[in-house]
Tab-separated table of C-alpha atoms in Angstrom:
chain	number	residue	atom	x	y	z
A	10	UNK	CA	32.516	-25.720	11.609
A	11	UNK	CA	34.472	-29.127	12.323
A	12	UNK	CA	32.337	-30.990	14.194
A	13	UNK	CA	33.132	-32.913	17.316
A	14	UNK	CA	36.417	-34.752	17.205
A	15	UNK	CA	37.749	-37.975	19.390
A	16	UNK	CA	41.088	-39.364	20.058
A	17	UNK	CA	42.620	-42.259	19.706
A	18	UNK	CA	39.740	-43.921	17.312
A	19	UNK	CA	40.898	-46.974	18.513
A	20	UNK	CA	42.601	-48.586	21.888
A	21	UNK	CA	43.751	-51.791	22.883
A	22	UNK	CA	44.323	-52.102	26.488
A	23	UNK	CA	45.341	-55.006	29.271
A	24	UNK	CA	43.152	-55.443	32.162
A	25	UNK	CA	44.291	-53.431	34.899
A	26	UNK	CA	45.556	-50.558	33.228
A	27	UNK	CA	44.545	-47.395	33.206
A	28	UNK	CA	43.088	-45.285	29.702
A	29	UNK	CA	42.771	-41.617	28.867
A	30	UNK	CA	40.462	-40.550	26.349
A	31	UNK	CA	40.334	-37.072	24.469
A	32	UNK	CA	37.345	-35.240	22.683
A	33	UNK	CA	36.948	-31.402	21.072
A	34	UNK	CA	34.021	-30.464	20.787
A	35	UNK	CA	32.355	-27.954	18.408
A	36	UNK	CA	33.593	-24.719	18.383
A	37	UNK	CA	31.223	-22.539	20.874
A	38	UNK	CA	29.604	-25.490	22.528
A	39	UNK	CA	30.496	-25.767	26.209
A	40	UNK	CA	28.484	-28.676	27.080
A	41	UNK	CA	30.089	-31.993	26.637
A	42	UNK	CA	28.512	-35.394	27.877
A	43	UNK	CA	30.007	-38.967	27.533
A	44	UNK	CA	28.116	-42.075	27.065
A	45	UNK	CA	29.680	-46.004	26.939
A	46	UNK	CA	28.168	-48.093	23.738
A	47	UNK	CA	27.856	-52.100	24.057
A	48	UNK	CA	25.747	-54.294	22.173
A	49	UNK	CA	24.552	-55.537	25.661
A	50	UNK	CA	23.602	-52.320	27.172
A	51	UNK	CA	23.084	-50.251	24.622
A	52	UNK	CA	24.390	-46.493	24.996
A	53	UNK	CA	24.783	-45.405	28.323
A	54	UNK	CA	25.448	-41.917	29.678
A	55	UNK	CA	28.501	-41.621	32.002
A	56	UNK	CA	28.993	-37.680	32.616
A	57	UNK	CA	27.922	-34.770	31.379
A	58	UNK	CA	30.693	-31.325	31.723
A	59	UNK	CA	29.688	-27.922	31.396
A	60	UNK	CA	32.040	-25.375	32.127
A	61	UNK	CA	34.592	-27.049	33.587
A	62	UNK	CA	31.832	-28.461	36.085
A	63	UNK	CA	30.481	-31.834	35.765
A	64	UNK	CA	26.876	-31.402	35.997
A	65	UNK	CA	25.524	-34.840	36.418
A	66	UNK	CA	26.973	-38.627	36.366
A	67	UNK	CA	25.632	-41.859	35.314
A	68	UNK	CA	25.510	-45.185	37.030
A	69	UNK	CA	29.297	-46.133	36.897
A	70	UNK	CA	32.146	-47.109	39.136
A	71	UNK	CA	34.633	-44.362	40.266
A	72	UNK	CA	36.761	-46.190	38.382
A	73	UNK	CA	35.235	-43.520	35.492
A	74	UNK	CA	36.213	-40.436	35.858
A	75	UNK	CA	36.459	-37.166	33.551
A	76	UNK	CA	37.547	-33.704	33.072
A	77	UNK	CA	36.423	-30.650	31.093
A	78	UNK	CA	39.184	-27.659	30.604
A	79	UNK	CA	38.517	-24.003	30.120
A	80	UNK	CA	38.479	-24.461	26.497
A	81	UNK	CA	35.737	-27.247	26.614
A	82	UNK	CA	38.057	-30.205	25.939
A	83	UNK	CA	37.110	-32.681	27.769
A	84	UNK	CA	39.289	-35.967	28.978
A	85	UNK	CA	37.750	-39.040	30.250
A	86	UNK	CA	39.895	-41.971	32.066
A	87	UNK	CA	39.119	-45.368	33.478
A	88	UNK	CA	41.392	-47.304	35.488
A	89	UNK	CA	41.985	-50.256	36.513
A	90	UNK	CA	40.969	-51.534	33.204
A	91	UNK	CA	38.017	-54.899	33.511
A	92	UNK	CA	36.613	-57.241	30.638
A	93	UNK	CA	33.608	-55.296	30.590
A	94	UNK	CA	35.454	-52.088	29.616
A	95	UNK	CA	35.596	-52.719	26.099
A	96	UNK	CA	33.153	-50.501	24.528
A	97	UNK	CA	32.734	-47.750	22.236
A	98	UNK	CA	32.801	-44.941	23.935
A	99	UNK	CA	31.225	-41.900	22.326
A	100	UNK	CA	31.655	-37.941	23.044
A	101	UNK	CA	28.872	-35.237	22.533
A	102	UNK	CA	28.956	-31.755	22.496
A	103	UNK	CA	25.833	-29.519	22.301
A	104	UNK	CA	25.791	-25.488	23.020
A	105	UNK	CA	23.027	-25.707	25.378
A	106	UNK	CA	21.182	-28.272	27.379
A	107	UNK	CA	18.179	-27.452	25.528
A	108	UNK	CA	19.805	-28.331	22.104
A	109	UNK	CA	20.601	-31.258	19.937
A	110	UNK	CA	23.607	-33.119	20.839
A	111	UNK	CA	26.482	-33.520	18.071
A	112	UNK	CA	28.374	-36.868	18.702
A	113	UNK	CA	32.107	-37.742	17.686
A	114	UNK	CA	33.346	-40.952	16.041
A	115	UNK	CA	34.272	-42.331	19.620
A	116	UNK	CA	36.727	-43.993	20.602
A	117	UNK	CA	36.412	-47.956	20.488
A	118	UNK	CA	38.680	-49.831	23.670
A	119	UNK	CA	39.351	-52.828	23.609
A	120	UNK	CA	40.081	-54.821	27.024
A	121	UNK	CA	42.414	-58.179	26.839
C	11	UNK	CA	11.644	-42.924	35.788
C	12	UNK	CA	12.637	-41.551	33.233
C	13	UNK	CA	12.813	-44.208	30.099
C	14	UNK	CA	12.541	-44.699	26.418
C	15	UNK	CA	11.155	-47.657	24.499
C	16	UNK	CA	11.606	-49.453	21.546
C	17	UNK	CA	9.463	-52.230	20.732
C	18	UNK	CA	11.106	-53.515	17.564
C	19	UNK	CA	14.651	-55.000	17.672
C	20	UNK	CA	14.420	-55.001	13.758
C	21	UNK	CA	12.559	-53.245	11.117
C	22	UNK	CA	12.339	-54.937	7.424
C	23	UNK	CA	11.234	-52.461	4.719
C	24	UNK	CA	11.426	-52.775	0.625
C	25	UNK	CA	13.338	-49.793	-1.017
C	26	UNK	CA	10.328	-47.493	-2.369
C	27	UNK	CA	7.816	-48.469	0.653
C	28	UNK	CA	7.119	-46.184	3.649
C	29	UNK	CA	9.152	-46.829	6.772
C	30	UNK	CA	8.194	-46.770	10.196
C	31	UNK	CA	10.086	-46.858	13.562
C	32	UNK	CA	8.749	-47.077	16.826
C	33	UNK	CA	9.442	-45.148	19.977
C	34	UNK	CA	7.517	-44.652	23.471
C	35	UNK	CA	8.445	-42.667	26.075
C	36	UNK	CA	8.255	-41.901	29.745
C	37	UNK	CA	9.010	-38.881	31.537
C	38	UNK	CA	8.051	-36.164	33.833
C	39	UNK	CA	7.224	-32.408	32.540
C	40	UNK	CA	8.004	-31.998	28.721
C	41	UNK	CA	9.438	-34.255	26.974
C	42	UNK	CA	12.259	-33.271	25.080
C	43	UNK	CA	12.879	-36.094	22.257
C	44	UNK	CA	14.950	-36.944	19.713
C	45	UNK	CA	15.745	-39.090	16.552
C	46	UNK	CA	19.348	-40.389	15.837
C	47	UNK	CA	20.590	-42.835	12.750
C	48	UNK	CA	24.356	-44.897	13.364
C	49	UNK	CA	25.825	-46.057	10.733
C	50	UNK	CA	28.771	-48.994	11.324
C	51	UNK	CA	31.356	-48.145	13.053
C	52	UNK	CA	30.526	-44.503	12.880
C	53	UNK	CA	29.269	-41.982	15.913
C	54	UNK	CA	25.328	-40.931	16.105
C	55	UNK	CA	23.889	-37.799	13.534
C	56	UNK	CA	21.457	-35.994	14.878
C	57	UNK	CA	18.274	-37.049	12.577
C	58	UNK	CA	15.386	-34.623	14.550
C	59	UNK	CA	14.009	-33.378	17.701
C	60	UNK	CA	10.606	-32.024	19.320
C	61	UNK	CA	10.598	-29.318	22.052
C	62	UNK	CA	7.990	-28.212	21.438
C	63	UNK	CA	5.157	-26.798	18.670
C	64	UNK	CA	4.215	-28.582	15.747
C	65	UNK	CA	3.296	-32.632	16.461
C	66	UNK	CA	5.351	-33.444	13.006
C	67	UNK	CA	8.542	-32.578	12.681
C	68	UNK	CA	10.415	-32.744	9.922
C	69	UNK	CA	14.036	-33.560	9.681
C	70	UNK	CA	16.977	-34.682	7.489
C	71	UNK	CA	17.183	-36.859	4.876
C	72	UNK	CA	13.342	-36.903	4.845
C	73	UNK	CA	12.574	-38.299	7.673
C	74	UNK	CA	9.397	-36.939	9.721
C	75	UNK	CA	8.520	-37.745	13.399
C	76	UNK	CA	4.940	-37.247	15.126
C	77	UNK	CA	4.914	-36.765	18.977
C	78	UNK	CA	1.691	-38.234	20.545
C	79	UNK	CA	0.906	-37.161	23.553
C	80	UNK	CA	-1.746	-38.857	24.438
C	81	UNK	CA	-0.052	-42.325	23.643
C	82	UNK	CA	3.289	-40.879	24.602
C	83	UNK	CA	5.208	-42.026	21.555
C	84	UNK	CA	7.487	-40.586	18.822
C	85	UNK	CA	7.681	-42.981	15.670
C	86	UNK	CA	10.164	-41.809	13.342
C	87	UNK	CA	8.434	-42.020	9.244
C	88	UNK	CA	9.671	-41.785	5.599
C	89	UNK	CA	7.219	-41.778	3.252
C	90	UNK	CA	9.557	-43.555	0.726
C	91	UNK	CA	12.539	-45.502	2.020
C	92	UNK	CA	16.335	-46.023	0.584
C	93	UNK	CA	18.558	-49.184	0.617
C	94	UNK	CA	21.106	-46.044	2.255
C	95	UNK	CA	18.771	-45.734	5.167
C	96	UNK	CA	19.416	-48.991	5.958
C	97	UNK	CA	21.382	-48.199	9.409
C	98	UNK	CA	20.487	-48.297	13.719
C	99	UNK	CA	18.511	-46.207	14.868
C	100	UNK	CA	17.776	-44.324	18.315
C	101	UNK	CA	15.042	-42.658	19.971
C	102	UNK	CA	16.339	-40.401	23.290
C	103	UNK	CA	14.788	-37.900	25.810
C	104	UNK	CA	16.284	-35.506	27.502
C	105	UNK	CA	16.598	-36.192	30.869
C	106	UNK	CA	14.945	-32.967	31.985
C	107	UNK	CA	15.366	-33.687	36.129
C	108	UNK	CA	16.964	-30.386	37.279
C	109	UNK	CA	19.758	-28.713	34.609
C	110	UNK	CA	21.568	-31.154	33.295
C	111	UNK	CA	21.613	-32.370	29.734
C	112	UNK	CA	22.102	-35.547	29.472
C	113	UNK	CA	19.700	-38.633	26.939
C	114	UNK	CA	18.221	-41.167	27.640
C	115	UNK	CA	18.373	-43.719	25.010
C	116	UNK	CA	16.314	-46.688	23.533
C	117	UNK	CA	18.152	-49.672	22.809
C	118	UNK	CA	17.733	-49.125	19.025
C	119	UNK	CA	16.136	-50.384	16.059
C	120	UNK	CA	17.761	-51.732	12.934
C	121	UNK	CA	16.111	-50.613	10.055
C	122	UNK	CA	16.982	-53.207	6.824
C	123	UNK	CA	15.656	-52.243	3.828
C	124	UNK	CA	16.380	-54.380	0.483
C	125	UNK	CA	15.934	-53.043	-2.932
């Protein structure tokens, strides 16, 4: 099975804008949760989708926001781009909430 | 609340010696836990987990982890370590509040280990 997939690997954005990022999961999974990585606070958890519902959020602005589509893809965007933004940002798909989560390569953003 | 610690920013082993990383927990019910290894610039692989059963578990790579109870911790073990295994590590429980999914991770622990 390919395993969990992320795109763009990389992202260099101006503050203010807004970003769209993409990740597959592993075939069959239909859980997908997405966490922010910074050497200052560590890995965070900012949603968490399961069929097409989100099933819990983390501690972030609404400027965060994300989407899961009938096929389990899942899209997460931030707007209005800030400093603090720049992260890697890091996609995980498991096939049950009582399983091992399978992370991508994330996606590393870079704010100027 | 639910939380994960780990004590040691840093972990400096020589290649051959048994390794040891450190992870406490806290959490209501069962603890779900788990053991993942990033390499730089890569995502997180999935290393091990305890539901439930067995206090060792065994994982890849030949890593081991033993769930305490009683001292509510979950050190990850090799008996024999590599200059490869040289990477961060994370400890994580599942945030079991209700039906979501979602971990809760430690801050991580680089393990350094020099031939």
């Amino acid at each position: 099975k390919a395993g969990v997939t992320q795109t763009p690997r990389y992202l260099i954005k101006t503050r203010g804008q807004q970003v769209t990022l993409s990740c597959s999961p592993i075939s069959g999974h239909r859980s997908v949760s997405w966490y922010q990585q910074t050497p200052g606070q560590g890995l965070q958890f900012l949603f968490e989708y399961f069929s097409e519902t989100q099933r819990n959020k983390g501690n972030f602005p609404g400027r965060f926001s994300g989407r899961q589509f009938s096929n389990s893809r899942s899209e997460m965007n931030v707007s209005t781009l800030e400093l603090g933004d720049s992260a890697l940002y890091l996609c995980a798909s498991s096939s049950s909430t009582h399983n091992e989560q399978f992370f991508g390569p994330g996606t590393r953003l870079t704010v100027l | 609340a639910q939380s994960v610690a780990q004590p040691e920013d840093q972990v400096n082993v020589a290649e051959g010696n048994p390794l040891t990383v450190k992870c406490t927990y806290s959490v209501s019910g069962n603890p779900y836990l788990f053991w993942y290894v990033q390499y730089p610039n890569r995502g997180l692989q999935f290393l091990l987990k305890y539901i439930t059963g067995d206090n060792l578990v065994k994982g890849s790579y030949g890593f081991e982890a033993e769930f305490n109870k009683s001292q509510t911790s979950f050190h990850l073990k090799k008996p024999s370590a590599l200059v490869s295994d040289s990477a961060l590590y994370f400890c994580a429980v599942r945030d079991n509040r209700g039906s979501q999914g979602n971990l809760i991770f430690g801050k991580g622990t680089k393990l350094s280990v020099k031939p």
